[in-house]
PDB file of C-alpha atoms in Angstrom:
ATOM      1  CA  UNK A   1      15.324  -6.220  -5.594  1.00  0.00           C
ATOM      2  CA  UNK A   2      15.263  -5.734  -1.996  1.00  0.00           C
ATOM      3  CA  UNK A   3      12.216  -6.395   0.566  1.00  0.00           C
ATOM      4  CA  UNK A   4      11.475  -2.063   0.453  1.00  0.00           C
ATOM      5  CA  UNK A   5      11.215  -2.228  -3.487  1.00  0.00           C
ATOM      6  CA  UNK A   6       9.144  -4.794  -4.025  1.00  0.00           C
ATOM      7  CA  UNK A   7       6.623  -4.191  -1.205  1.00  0.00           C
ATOM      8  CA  UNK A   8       6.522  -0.828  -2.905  1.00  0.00           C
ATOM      9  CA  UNK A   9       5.997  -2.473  -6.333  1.00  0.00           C
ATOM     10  CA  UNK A  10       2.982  -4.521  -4.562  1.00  0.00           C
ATOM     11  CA  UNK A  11       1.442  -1.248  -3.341  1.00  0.00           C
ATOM     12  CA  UNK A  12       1.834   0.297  -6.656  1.00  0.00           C
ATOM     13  CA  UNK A  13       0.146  -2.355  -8.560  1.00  0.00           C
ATOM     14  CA  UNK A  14      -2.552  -2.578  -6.185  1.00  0.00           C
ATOM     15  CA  UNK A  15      -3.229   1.294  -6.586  1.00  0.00           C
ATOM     16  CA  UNK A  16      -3.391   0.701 -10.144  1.00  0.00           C
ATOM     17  CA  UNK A  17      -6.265  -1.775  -9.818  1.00  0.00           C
ATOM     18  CA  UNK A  18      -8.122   0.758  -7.321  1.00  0.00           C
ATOM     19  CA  UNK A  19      -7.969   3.228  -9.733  1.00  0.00           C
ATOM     20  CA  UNK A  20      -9.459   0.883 -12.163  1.00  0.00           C
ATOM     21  CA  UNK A  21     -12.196  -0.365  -9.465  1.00  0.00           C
ATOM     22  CA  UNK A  22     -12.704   3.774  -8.755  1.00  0.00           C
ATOM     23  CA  UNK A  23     -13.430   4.067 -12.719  1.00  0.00           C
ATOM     24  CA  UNK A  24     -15.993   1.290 -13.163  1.00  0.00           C
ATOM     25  CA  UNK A  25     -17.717   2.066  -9.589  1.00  0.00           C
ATOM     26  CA  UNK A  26     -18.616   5.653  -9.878  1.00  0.00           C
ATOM     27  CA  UNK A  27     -22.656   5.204  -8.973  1.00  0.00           C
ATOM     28  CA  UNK A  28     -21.457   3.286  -5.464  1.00  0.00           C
ATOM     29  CA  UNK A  29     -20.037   5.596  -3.022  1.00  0.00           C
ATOM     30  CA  UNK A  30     -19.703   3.400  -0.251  1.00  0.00           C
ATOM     31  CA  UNK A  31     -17.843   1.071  -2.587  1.00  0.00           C
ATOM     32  CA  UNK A  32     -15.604   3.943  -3.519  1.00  0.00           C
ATOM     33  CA  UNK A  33     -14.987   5.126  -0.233  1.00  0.00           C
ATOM     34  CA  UNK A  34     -13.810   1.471   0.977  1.00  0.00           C
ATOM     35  CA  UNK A  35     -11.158   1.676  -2.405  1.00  0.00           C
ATOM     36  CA  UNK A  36     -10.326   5.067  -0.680  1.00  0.00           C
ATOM     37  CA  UNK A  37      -9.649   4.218   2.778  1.00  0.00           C
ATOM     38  CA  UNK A  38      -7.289   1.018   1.318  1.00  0.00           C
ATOM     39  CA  UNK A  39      -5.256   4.022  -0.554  1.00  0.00           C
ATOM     40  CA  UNK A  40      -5.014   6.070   2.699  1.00  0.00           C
ATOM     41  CA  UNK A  41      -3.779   2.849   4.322  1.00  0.00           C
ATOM     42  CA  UNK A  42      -1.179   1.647   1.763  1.00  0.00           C
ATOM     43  CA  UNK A  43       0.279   5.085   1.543  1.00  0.00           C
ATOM     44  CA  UNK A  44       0.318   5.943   5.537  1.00  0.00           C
ATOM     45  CA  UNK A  45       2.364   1.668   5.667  1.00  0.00           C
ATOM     46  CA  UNK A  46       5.088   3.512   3.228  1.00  0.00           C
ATOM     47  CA  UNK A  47       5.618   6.587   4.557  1.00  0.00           C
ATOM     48  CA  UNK A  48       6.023   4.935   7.408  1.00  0.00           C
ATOM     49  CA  UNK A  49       8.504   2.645   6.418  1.00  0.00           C
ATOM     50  CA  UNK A  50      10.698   5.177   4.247  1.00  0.00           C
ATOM     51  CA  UNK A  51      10.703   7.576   8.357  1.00  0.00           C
ATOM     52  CA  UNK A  52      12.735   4.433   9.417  1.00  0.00           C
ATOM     53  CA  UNK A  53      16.327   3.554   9.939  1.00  0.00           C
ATOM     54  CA  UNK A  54      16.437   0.677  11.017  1.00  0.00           C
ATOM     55  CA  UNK A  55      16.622  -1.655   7.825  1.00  0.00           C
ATOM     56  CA  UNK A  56      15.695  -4.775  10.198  1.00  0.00           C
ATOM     57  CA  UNK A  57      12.775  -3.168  11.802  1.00  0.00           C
ATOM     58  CA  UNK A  58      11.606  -2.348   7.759  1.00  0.00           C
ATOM     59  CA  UNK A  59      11.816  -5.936   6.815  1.00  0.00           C
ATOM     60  CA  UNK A  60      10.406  -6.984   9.788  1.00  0.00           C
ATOM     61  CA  UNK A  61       7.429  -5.144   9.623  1.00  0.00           C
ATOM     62  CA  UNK A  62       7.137  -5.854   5.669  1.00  0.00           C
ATOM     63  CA  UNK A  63       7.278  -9.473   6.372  1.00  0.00           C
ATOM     64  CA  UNK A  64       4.517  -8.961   9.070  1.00  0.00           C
ATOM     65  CA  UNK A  65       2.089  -7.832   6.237  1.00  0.00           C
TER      66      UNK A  65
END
């Protein structure tokens, strides 16, 4: 599996535990918009990285996270 995959895979699972965390917090908004904003976040990181290239500059920046 290469570096792009399994970042992916990370971001995946951890969506699957927000949406978990977003099921059992529903009477703490704050709570659930900090969940919300980490979604926005992972999602805007792979975007990003499937707009590039450069394969180097995609590992490069996976390995910085």
């Amino acid at each position: 599996m290469n570096n792009i995959n399994e970042f992916c895979n990370i971001i995946r699972k951890r969506s699957h535990e927000h949406a978990l965390a977003m099921s059992r917090i529903e009477d703490l908004p704050s709570m659930m918009i900090s969940i919300l904003r980490q979604e926005i976040d992972s999602l805007v990181r792979v975007i990003y990285l499937y707009s590039l290239h450069d394969t180097e500059e995609k590992n490069r920046l996976i390995h910085k996270h």
